CSV table of C-alpha atoms in Angstrom, one decimal:
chain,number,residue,atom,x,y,z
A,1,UNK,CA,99.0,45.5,-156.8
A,2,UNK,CA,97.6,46.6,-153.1
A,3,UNK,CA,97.1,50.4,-152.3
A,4,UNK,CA,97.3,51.8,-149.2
A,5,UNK,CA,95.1,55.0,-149.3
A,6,UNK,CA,94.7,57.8,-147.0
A,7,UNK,CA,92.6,61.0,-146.5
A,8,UNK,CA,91.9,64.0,-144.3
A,9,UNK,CA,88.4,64.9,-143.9
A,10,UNK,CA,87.4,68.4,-144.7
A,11,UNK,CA,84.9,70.2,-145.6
A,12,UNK,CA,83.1,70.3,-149.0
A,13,UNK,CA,80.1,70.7,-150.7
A,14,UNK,CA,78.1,67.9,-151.5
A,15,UNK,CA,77.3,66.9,-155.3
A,16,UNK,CA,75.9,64.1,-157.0
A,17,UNK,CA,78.2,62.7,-159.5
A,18,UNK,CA,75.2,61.1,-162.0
A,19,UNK,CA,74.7,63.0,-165.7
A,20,UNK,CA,71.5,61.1,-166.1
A,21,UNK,CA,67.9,61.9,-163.6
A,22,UNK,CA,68.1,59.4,-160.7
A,23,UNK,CA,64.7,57.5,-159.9
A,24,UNK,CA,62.6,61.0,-159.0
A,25,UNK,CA,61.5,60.0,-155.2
A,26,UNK,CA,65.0,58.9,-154.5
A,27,UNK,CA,66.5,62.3,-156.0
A,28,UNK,CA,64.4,64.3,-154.0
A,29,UNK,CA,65.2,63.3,-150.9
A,30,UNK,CA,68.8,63.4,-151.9
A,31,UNK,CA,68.3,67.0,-152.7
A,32,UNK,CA,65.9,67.2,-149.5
A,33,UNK,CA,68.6,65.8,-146.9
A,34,UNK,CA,71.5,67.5,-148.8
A,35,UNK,CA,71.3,70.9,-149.8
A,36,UNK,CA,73.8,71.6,-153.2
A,37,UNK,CA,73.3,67.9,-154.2
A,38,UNK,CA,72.1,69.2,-157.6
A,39,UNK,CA,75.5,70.2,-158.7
A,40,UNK,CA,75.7,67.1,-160.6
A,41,UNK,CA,78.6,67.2,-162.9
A,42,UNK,CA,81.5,64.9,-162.8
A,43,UNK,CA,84.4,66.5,-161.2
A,44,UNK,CA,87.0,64.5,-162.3
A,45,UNK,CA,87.5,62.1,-165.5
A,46,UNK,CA,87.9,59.3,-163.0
A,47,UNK,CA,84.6,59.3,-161.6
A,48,UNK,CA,82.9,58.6,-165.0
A,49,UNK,CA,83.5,54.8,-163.7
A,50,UNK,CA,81.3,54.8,-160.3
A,51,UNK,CA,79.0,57.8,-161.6
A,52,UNK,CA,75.0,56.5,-162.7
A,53,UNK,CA,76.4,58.3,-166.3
A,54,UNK,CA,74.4,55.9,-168.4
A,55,UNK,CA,71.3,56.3,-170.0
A,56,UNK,CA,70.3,52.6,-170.3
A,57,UNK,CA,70.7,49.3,-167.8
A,58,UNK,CA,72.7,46.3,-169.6
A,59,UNK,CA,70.7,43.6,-168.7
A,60,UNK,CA,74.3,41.9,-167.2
A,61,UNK,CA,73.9,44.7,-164.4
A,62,UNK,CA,70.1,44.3,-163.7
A,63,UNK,CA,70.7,42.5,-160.2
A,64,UNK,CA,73.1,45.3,-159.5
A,65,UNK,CA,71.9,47.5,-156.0
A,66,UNK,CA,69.9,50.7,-156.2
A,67,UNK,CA,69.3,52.7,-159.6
A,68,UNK,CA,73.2,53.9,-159.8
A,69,UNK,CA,75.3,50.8,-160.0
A,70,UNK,CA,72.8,49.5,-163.0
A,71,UNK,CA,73.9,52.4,-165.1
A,72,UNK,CA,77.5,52.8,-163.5
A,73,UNK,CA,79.6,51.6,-166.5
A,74,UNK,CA,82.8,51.0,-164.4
A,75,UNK,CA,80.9,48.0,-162.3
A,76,UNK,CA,80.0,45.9,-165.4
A,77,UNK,CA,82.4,42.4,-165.3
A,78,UNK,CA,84.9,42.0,-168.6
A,79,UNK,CA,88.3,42.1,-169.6
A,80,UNK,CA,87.5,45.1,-171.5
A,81,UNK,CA,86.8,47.1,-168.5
A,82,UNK,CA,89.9,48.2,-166.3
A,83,UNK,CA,90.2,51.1,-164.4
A,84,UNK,CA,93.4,53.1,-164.7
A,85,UNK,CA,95.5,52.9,-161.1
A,86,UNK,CA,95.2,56.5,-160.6
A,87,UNK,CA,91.3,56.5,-160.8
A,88,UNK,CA,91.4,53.1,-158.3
A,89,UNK,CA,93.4,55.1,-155.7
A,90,UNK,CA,90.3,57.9,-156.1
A,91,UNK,CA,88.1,55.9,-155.7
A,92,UNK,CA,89.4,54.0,-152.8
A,93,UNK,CA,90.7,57.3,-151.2
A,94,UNK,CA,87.0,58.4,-151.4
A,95,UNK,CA,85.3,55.4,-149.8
A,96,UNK,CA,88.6,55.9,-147.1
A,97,UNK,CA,86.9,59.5,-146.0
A,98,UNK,CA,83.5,58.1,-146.2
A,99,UNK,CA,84.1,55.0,-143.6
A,100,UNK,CA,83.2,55.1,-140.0
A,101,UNK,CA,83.2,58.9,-139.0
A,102,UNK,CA,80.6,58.8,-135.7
A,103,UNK,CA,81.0,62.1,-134.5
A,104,UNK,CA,78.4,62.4,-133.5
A,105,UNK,CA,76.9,58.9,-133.7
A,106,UNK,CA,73.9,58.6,-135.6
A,107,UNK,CA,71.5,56.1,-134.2
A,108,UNK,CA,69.2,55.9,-137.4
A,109,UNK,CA,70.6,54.0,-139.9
A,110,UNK,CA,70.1,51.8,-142.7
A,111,UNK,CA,71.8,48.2,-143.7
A,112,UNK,CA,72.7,47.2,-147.6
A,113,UNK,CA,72.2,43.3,-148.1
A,114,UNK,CA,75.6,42.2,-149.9
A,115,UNK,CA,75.1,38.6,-150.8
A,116,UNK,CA,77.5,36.4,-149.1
A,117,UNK,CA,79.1,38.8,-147.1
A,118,UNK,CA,76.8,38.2,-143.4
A,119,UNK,CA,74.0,40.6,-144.6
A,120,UNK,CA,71.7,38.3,-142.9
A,121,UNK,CA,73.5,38.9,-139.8
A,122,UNK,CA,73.4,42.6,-140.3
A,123,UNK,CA,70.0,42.5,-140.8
A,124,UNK,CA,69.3,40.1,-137.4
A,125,UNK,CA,71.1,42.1,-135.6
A,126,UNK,CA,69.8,45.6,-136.1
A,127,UNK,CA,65.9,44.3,-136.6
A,128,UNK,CA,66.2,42.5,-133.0
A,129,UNK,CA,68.1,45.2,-131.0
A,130,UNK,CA,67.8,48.1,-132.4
A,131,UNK,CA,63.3,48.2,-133.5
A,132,UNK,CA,64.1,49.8,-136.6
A,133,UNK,CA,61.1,48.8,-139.2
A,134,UNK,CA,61.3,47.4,-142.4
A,135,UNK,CA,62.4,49.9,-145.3
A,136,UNK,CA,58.9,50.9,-147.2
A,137,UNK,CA,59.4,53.0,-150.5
A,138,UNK,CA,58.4,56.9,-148.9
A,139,UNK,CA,60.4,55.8,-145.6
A,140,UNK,CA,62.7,59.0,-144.9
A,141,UNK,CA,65.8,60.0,-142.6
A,142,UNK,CA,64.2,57.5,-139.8
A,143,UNK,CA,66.3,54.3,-140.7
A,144,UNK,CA,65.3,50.8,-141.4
A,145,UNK,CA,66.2,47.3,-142.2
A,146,UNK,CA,65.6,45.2,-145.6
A,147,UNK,CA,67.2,41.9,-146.9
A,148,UNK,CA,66.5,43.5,-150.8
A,149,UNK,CA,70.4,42.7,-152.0
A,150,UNK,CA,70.0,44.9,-155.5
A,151,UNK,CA,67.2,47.3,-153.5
A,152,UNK,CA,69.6,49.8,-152.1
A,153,UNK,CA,73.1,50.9,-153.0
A,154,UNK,CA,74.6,53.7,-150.5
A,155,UNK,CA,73.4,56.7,-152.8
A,156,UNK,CA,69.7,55.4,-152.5
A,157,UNK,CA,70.5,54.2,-148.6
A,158,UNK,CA,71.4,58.0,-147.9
A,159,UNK,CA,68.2,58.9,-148.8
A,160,UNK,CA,66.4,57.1,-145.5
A,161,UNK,CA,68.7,57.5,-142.7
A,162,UNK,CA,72.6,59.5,-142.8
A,163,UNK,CA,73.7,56.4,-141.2
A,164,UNK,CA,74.4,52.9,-143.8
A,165,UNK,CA,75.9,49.9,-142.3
A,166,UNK,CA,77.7,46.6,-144.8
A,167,UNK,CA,79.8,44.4,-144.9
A,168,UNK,CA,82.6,42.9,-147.6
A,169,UNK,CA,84.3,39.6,-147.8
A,170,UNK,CA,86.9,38.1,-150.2
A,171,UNK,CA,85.2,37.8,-153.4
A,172,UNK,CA,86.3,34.5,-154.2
A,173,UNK,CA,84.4,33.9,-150.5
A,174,UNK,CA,81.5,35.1,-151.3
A,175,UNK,CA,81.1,32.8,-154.5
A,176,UNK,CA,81.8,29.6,-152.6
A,177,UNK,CA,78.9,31.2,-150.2
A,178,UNK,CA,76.5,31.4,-153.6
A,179,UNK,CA,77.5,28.0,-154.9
A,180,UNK,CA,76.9,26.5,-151.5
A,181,UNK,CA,73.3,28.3,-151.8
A,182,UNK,CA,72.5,27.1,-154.7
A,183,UNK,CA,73.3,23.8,-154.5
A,184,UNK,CA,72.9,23.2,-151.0
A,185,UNK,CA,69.6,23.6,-151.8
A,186,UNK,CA,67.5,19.9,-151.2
A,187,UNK,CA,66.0,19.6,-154.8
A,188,UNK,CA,69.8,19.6,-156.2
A,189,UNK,CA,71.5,17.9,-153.1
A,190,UNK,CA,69.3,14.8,-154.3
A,191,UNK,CA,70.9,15.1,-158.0
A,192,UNK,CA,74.4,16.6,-157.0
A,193,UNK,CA,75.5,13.3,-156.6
A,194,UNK,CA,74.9,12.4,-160.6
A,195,UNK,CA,76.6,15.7,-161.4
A,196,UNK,CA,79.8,15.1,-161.7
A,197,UNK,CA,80.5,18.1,-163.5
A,198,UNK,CA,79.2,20.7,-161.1
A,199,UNK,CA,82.2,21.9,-159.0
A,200,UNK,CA,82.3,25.8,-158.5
A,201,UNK,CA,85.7,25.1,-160.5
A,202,UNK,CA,84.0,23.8,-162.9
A,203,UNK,CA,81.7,26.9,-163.4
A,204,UNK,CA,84.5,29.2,-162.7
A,205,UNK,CA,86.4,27.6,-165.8
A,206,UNK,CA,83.5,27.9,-168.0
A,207,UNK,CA,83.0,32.0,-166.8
A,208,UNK,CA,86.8,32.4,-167.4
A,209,UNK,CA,86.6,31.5,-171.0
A,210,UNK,CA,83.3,34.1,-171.3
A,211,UNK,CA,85.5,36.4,-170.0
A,212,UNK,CA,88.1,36.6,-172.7
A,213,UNK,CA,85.6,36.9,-175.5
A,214,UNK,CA,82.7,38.8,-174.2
A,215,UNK,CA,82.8,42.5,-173.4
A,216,UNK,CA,80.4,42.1,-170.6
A,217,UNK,CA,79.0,39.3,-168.6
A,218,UNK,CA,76.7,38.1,-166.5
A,219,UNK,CA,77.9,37.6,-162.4
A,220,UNK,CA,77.4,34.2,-161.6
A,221,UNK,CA,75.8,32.6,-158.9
A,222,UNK,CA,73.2,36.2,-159.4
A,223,UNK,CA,73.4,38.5,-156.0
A,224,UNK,CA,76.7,36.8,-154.6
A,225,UNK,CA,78.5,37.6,-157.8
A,226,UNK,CA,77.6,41.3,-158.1
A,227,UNK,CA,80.9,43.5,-157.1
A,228,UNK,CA,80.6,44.5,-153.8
A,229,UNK,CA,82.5,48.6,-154.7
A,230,UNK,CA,78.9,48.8,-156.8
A,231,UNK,CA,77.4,49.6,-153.5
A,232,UNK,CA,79.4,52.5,-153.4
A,233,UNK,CA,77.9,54.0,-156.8
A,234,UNK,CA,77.4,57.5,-157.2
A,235,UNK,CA,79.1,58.9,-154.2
A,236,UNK,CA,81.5,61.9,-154.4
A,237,UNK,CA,84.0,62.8,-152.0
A,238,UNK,CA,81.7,66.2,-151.2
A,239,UNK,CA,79.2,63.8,-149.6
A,240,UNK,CA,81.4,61.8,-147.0
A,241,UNK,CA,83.3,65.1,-146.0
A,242,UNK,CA,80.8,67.4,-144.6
A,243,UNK,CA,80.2,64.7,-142.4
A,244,UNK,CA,77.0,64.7,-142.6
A,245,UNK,CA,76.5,61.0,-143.6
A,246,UNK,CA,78.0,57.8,-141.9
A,247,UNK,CA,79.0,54.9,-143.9
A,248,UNK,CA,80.1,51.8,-141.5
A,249,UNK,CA,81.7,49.1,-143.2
A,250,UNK,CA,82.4,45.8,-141.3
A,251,UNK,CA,84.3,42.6,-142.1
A,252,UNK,CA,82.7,39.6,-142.7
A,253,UNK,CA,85.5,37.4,-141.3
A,254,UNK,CA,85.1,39.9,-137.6
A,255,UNK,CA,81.7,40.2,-137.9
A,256,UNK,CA,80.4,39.1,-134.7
A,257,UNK,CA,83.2,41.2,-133.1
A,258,UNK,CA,82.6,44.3,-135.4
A,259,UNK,CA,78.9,44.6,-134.9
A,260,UNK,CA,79.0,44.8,-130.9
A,261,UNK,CA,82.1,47.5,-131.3
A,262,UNK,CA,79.9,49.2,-133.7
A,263,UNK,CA,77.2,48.8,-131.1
A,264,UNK,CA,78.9,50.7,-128.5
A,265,UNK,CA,80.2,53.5,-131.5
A,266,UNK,CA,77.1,54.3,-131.8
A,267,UNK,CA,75.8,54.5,-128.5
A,268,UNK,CA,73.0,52.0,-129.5
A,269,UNK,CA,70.7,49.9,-127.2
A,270,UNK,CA,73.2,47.1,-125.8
A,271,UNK,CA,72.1,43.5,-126.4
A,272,UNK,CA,73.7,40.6,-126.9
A,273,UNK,CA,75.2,40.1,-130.8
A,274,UNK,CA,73.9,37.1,-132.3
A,275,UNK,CA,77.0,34.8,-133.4
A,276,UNK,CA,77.6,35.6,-137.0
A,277,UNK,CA,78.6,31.9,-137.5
A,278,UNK,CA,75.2,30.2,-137.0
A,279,UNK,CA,74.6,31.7,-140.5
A,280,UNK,CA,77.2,30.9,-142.8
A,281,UNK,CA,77.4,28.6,-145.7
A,282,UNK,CA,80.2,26.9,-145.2
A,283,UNK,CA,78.8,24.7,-142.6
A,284,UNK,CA,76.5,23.2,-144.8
A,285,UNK,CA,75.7,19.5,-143.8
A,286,UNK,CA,76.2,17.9,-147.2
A,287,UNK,CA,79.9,16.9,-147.5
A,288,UNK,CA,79.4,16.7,-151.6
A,289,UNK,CA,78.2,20.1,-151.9
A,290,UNK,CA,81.2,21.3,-149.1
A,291,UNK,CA,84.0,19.7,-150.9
A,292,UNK,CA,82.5,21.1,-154.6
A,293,UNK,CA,82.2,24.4,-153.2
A,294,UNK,CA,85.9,24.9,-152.5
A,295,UNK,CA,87.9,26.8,-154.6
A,296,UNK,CA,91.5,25.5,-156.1
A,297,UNK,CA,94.5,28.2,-155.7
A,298,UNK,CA,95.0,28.5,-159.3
A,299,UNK,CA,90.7,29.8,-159.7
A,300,UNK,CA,90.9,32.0,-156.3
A,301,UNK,CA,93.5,33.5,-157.6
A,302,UNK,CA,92.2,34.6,-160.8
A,303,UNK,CA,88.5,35.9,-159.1
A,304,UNK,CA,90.3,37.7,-156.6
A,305,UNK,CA,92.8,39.6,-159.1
A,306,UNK,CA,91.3,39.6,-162.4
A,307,UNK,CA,87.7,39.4,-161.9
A,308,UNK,CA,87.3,41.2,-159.0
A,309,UNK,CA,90.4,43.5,-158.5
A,310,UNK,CA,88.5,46.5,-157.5
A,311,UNK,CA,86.9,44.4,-154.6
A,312,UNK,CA,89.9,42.3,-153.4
A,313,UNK,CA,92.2,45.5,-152.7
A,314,UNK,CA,89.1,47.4,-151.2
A,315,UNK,CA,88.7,43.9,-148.8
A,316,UNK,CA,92.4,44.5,-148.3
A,317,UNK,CA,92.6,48.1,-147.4
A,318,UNK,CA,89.7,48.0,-144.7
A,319,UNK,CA,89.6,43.9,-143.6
A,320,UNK,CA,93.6,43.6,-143.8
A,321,UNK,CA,93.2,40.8,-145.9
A,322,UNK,CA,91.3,38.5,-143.3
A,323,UNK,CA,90.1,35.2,-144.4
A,324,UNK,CA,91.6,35.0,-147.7
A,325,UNK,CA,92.4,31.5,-148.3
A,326,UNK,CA,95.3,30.4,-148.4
A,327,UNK,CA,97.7,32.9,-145.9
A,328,UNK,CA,99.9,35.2,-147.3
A,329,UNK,CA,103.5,33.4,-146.4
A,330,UNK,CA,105.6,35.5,-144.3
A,331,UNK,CA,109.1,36.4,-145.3
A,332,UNK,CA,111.5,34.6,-143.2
């Protein structure tokens, strides 16, 4: 099922929605850069899915960004856990206020690394043209770069510059991307050949049987299979409405496009964009590890929807569906 969510921005106060202490540097500039943060009490039942509400890390959510999305029990990947549609169309209708207010643009911002989804793009692009240095630990509210994919979710981004810039792809994307990593790779492009098993299908099969029996598992291909709405962990609707924070998410099919209009949006230092296409995947040389990283129908299907629902209509809301594979067929 696809949403369509809308919002009007207001104004609120601004709350963190984790029970449990954040890391203690990270929480104090939180509480530093937005006064009231420390009203941190769920607001509503739903956001028990996206808030840092656990006390422990699964180790199936170690790679996951920041300190929130570790302990955010809605993120974790199983059959087990589904969101209720009401809480999906919160949580989308949250991110919806949160995305691409720049009134006034703010020039210092900060990138999060989303595996397979042009964060080394990102990252080229705002270290060449824009000097901003690399993210250090007691960096604060000045803005910076990093390739770190499970370093920084938005809550922890917030806490170095009111500006964060991603991108999202198709999920099922994004795991030919890791597979194509992986086994693009020269040590297994000499063996891949011998392996006649190894087929992203292959290993898709094998996660979909995991998936009916275990509560939880592991993402595969590591970074590139980590859901891409547990970048969003920990945010409340109070912090994207006063406006007082700028989240920019871009399309990884537009990219190239998307990064010079942001460029302008933000009133930053005009250079040329780097195309985003000199860095993807998918133009591996090895036609072996091309052909075995393509997904059949029947598997893209069942990533996009059942593994990864949560990230396939968020694609959908802000990308339009772009680059899913293959076209929606338009009623005659």
């Amino acid at each position: 099922q696809g949403y369509t969510i809308t919002g009007q921005r207001g104004s609120g106060s601004v709350r963190s929605s984790c029970h449990e202490p954040m890391q203690p540097f990270v929480h104090v500039l939180l509480l530093t850069a937005f006064p009231g943060l420390s009203g941190n009490r769920l607001r509503t039942d739903c956001e028990q899915f996206w808030g840092c509400t656990s006390s422990r890390v699964h180790p199936a959510q170690k790679g996951f960004p920041g300190d929130c999305a570790k302990r955010a029990p809605g993120f974790a990947l199983g059959r087990a856990n589904r969101w209720p549609r009401r809480c999906m169309a919160e949580f989308l209708k949250m991110i919806t206020d949160c995305i691409d207010d720049i009134d006034p643009p703010q020039k210092q911002c900060i990138n999060l690394a989303v595996a397979g989804a042009g964060s080394g793009s990102i990252l080229d692009h705002l270290r060449d043209f824009h000097v901003l240095p690399n993210c250090q630990k007691q960096t604060t509210n000045n803005g910076c770069v990093h390739h770190k994919h499970s370093g920084f979710g938005a809550l922890e981004a917030l806490a170095n510059a009111p500006c964060v810039i991603m991108s999202i792809r198709e999920p099922a994307a994004r795991l030919e991307s890791g597979f194509r990593y992986i086994y693009g790779k020269q040590r297994f492009i000499r063996k891949i050949g011998e392996m006649s098993n190894h087929t992203i299908n292959d290993h898709i099969a094998k996660t979909a049987s995991r998936y009916s029996v275990d509560s939880m598992i592991h993402p595969l291909y590591g970074f590139f299979g980590v859901p891409q709405a547990s970048y969003f962990a920990g945010l409340t609707g109070g912090i994207c409405r006063n406006r007082s924070v700028q989240l920019h998410v871009l399309c990884t099919e537009g990219l190239t496009m998307e990064l010079e209009e942001l460029t302008t949006a933000l009133k930053l230092p005009q250079a040329t964009v780097r195309d985003s296409n000199q860095n993807l995947r998918s133009q591996t040389r090895h036609p072996i590890v091309r052909a075995r990283s393509r997904l059949e129908p029947k598997w893209r299907d069942w990533v996009n929807n059942e593994l990864y629902p949560l990230d396939s209509i968020l694609h959908g809301m802000i990308c339009g569906g772009r680059g899913i594979w293959p076209p929606p067929i338009s009623p005659q």
